[in-house]
CSV table of C-alpha atoms and ligand atoms in Angstrom, one decimal:
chain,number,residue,atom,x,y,z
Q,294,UNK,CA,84.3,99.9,52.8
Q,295,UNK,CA,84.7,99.0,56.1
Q,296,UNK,CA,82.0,99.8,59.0
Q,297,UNK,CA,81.2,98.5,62.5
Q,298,UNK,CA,79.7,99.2,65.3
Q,299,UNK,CA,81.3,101.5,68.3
Q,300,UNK,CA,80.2,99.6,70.8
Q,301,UNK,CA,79.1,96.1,71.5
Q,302,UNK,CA,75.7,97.1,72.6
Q,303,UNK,CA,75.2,98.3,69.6
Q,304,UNK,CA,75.2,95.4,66.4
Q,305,UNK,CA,75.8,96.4,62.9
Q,306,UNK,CA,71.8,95.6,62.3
Q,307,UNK,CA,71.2,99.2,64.5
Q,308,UNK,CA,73.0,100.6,61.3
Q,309,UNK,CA,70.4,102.3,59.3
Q,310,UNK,CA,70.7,103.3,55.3
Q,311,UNK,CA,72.8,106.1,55.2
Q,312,UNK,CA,69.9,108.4,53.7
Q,313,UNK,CA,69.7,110.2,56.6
Q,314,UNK,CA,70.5,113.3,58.2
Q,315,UNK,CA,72.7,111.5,61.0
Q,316,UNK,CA,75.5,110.3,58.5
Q,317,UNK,CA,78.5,112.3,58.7
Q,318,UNK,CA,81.6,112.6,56.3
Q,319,UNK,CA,84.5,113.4,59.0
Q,320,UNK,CA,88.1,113.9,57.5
Q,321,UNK,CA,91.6,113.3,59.2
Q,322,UNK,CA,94.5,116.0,57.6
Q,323,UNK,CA,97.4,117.0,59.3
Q,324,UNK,CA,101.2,116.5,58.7
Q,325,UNK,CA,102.4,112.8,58.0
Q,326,UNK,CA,103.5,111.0,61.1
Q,327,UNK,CA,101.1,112.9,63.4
Q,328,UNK,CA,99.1,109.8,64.0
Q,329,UNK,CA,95.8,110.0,61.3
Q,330,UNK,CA,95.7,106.7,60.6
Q,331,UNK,CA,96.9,105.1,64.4
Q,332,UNK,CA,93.0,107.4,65.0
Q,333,UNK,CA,91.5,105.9,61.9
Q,334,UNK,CA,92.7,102.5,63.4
Q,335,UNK,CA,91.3,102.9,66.5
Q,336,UNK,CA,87.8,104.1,65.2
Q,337,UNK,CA,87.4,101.2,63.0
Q,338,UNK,CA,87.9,99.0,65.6
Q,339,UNK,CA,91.4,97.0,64.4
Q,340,UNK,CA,92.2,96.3,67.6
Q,341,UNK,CA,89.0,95.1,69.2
Q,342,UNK,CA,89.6,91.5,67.8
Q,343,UNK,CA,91.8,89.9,66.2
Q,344,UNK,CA,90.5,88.6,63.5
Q,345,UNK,CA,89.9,92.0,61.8
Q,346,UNK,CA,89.0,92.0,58.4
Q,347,UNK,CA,90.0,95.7,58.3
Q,348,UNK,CA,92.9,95.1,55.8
Q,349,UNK,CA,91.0,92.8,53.5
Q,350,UNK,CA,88.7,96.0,52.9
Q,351,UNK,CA,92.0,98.6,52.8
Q,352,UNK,CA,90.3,101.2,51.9
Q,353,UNK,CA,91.1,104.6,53.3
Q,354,UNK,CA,87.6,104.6,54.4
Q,355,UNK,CA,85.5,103.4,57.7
Q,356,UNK,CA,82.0,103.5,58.8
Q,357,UNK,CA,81.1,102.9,62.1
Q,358,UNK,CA,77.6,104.1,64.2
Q,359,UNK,CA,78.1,105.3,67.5
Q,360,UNK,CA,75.5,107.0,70.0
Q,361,UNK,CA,76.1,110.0,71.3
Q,362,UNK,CA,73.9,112.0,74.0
Q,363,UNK,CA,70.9,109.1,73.0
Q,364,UNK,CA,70.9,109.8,69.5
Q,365,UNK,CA,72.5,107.4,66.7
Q,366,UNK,CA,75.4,108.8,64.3
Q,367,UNK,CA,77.3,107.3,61.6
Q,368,UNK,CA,80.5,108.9,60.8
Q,369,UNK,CA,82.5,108.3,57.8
Q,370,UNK,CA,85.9,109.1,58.4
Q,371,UNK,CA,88.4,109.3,55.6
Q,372,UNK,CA,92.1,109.2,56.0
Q,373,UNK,CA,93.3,109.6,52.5
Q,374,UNK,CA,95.3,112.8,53.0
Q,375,UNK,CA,98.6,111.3,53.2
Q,376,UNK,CA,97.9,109.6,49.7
Q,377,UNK,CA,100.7,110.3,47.8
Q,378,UNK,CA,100.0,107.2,45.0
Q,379,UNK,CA,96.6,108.9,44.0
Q,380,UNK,CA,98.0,112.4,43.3
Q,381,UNK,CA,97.9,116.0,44.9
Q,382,UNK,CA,93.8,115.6,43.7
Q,383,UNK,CA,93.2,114.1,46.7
Q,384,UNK,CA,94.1,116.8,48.9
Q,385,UNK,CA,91.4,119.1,46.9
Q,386,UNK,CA,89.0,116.5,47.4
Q,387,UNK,CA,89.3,116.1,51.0
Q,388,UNK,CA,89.0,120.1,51.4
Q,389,UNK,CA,85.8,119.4,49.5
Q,390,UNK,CA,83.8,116.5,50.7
Q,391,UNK,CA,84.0,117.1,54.5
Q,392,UNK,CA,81.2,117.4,56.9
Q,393,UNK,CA,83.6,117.9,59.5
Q,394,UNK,CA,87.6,117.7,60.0
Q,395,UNK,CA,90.3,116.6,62.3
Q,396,UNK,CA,93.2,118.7,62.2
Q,397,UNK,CA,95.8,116.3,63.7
Q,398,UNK,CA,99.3,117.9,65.0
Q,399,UNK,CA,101.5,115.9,67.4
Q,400,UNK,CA,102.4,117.5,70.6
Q,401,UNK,CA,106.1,116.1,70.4
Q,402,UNK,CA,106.4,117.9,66.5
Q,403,UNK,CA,106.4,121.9,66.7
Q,404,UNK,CA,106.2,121.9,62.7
Q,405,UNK,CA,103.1,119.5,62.8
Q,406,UNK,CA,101.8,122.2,64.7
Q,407,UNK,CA,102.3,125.3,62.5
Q,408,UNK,CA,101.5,123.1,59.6
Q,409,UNK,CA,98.1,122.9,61.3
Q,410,UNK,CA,97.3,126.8,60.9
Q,411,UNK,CA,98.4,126.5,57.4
Q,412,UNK,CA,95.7,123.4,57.0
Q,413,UNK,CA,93.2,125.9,58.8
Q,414,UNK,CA,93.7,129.0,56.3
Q,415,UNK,CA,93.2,126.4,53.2
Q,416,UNK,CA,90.0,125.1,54.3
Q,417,UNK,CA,88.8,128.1,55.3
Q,418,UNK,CA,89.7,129.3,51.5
Q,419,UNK,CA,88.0,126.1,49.7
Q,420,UNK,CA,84.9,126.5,51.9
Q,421,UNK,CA,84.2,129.8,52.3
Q,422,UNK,CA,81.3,131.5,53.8
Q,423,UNK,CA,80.5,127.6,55.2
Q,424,UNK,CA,80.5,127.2,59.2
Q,425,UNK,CA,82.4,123.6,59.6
Q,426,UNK,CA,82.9,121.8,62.1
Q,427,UNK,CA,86.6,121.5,63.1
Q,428,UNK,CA,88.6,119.8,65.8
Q,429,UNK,CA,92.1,120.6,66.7
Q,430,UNK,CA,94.0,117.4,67.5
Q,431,UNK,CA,97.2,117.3,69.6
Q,432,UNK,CA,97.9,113.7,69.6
Q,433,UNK,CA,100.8,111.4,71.1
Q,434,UNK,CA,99.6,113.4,74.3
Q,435,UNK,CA,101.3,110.1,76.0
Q,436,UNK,CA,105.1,111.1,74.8
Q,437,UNK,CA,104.9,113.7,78.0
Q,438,UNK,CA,109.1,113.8,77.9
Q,439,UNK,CA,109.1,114.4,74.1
Q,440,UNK,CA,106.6,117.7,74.6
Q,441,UNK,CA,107.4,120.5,72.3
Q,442,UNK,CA,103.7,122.3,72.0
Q,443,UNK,CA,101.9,122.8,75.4
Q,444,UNK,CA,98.1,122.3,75.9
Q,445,UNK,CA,97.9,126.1,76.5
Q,446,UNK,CA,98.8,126.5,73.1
Q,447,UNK,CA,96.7,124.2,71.2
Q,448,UNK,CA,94.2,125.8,73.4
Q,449,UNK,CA,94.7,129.1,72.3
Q,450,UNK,CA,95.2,128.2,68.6
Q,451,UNK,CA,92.0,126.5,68.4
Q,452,UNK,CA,90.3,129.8,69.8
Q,453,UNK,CA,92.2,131.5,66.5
Q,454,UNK,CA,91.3,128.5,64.7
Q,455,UNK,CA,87.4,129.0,66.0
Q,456,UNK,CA,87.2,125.4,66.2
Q,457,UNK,CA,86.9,123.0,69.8
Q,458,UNK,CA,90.5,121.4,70.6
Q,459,UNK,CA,91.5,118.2,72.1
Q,460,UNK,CA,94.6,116.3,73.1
Q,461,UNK,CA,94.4,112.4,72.0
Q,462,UNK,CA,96.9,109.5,72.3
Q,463,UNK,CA,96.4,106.4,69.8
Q,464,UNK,CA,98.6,105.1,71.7
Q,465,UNK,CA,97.3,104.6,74.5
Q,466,UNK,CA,94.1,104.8,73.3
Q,467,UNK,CA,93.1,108.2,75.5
Q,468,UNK,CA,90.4,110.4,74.5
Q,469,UNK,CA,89.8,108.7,70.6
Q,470,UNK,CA,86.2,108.0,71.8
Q,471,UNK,CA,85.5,111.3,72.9
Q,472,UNK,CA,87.3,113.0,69.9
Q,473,UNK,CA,84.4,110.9,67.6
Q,474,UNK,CA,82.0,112.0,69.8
Q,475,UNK,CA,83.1,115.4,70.1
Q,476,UNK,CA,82.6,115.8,66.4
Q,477,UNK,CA,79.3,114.8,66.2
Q,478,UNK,CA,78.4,117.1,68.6
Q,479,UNK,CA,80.0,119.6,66.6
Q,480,UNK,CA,78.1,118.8,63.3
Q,481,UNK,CA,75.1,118.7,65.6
Q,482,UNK,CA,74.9,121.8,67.1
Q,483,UNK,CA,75.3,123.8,63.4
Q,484,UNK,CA,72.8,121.1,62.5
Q,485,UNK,CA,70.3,122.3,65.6
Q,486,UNK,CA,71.1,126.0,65.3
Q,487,UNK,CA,70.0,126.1,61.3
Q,488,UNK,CA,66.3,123.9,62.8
Q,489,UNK,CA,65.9,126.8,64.5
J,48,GDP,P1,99.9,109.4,60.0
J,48,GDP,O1,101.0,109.5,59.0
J,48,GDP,O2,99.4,110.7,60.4
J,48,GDP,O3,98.8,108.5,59.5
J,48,GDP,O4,100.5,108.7,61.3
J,48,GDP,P2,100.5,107.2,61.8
J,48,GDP,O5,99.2,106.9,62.4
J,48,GDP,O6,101.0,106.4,60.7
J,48,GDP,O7,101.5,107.3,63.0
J,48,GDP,C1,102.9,107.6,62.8
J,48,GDP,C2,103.7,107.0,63.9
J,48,GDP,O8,103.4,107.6,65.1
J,48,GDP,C3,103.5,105.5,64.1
J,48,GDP,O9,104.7,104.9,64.4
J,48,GDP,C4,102.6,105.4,65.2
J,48,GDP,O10,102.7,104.2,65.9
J,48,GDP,C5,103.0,106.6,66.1
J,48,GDP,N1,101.9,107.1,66.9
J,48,GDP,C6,100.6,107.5,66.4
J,48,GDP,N2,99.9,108.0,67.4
J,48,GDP,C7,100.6,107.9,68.5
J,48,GDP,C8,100.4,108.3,69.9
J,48,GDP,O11,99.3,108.7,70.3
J,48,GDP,N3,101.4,108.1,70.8
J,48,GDP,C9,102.6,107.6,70.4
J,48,GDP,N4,103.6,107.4,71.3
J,48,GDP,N5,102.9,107.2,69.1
J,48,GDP,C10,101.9,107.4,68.2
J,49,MG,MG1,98.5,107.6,57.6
């Protein structure tokens, strides 16, 4: 699959095997439409350059290292959730094979949003008794006239949800960085607190 580097100061060469404990599996779910993949997109780095051999790979699927407070991560991401052609497997799959997860709503899609808690209560049911790391999404936080879920809300759900919150826009490419980094602060801080 597909991987590359966050940043240009760091080349792919900085990227280690993925044996170790700094690799994390990070999934996007949320309705269809919300913006998963526009995220996915962004991560991988599709519109960095032009010659992007992002499609030639098409998987679901990207790699990319980034550093975060000094330290090296890898994240996996997978953006599979929305495929239909593979069967309602998949869905079970992502709920298994998560480190961590992006719940994505869209601020301009109230059903998005609700759809969200529902997302919430099935994880929680497939991985029970587990402390994951979660992030609540709002994203197309650009579409400010199209607004039907305010950032108070999404706020409070995420306290509901236990989980950190943040609103993105793919579009205009606002907060993406600091979602990625968010969740591997996330996974970190379970990962610290068990050290201890
Ligand atoms: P997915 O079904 O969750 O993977 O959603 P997509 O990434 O395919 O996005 C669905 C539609 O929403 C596409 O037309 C995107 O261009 C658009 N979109 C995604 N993110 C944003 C955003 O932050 N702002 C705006 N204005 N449009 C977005
Ligand atoms: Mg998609």
């Amino acid at each position: 699959y597909y991987r590359r580097s966050w940043s240009s100061e760091s080349s792919d060469s900085v990227i280690s095997s993925e044996s170790g404990s700094n690799c994390y599996r990070v999934v996007l779910i949320g309705e269809h439409g919300v913006g998963k993949s526009s995220l996915a997109n962004i991560f991988a780095g599709v519109h960095d350059s032009i010659d992007s051999d992002c499609e030639v790979l098409g998987e679901d699927t990207y790699e990319r290292t980034l550093m975060v407070d000094g330290e090296s991560a890898t994240i996996i991401l997978l953006d599979m959730w929305d495929n239909k052609r593979e069967g309602e497997w998949i869905r079970d799959h992502c709920m298994q094979v998560g480190d961590a997860y992006l719940i994505v709503y869209s601020i301009t899609d109230r059903a998005s949003f609700e759809k969200a808690s529902e997302l919430r209560i099935q994880l929680r049911r497939a991985r029970q008794k587990e402390d994951i790391p979660i992030i609540l999404v709002g994203n197309k936080s650009d579409l400010v006239r199209c607004r039907e879920v305010s950032v108070a809300e999404g706020r409070a759900c995420a306290v509901v949800f236990d989980c950190k919150f943040i609103e993105t826009s793919a579009a205009v490419q606002h907060n993406v960085k600091e979602l990625f980094e968010g969740i591997v602060r996330q996974v970190r801080l379970r990962r610290d607190s068990k050290e201890k």
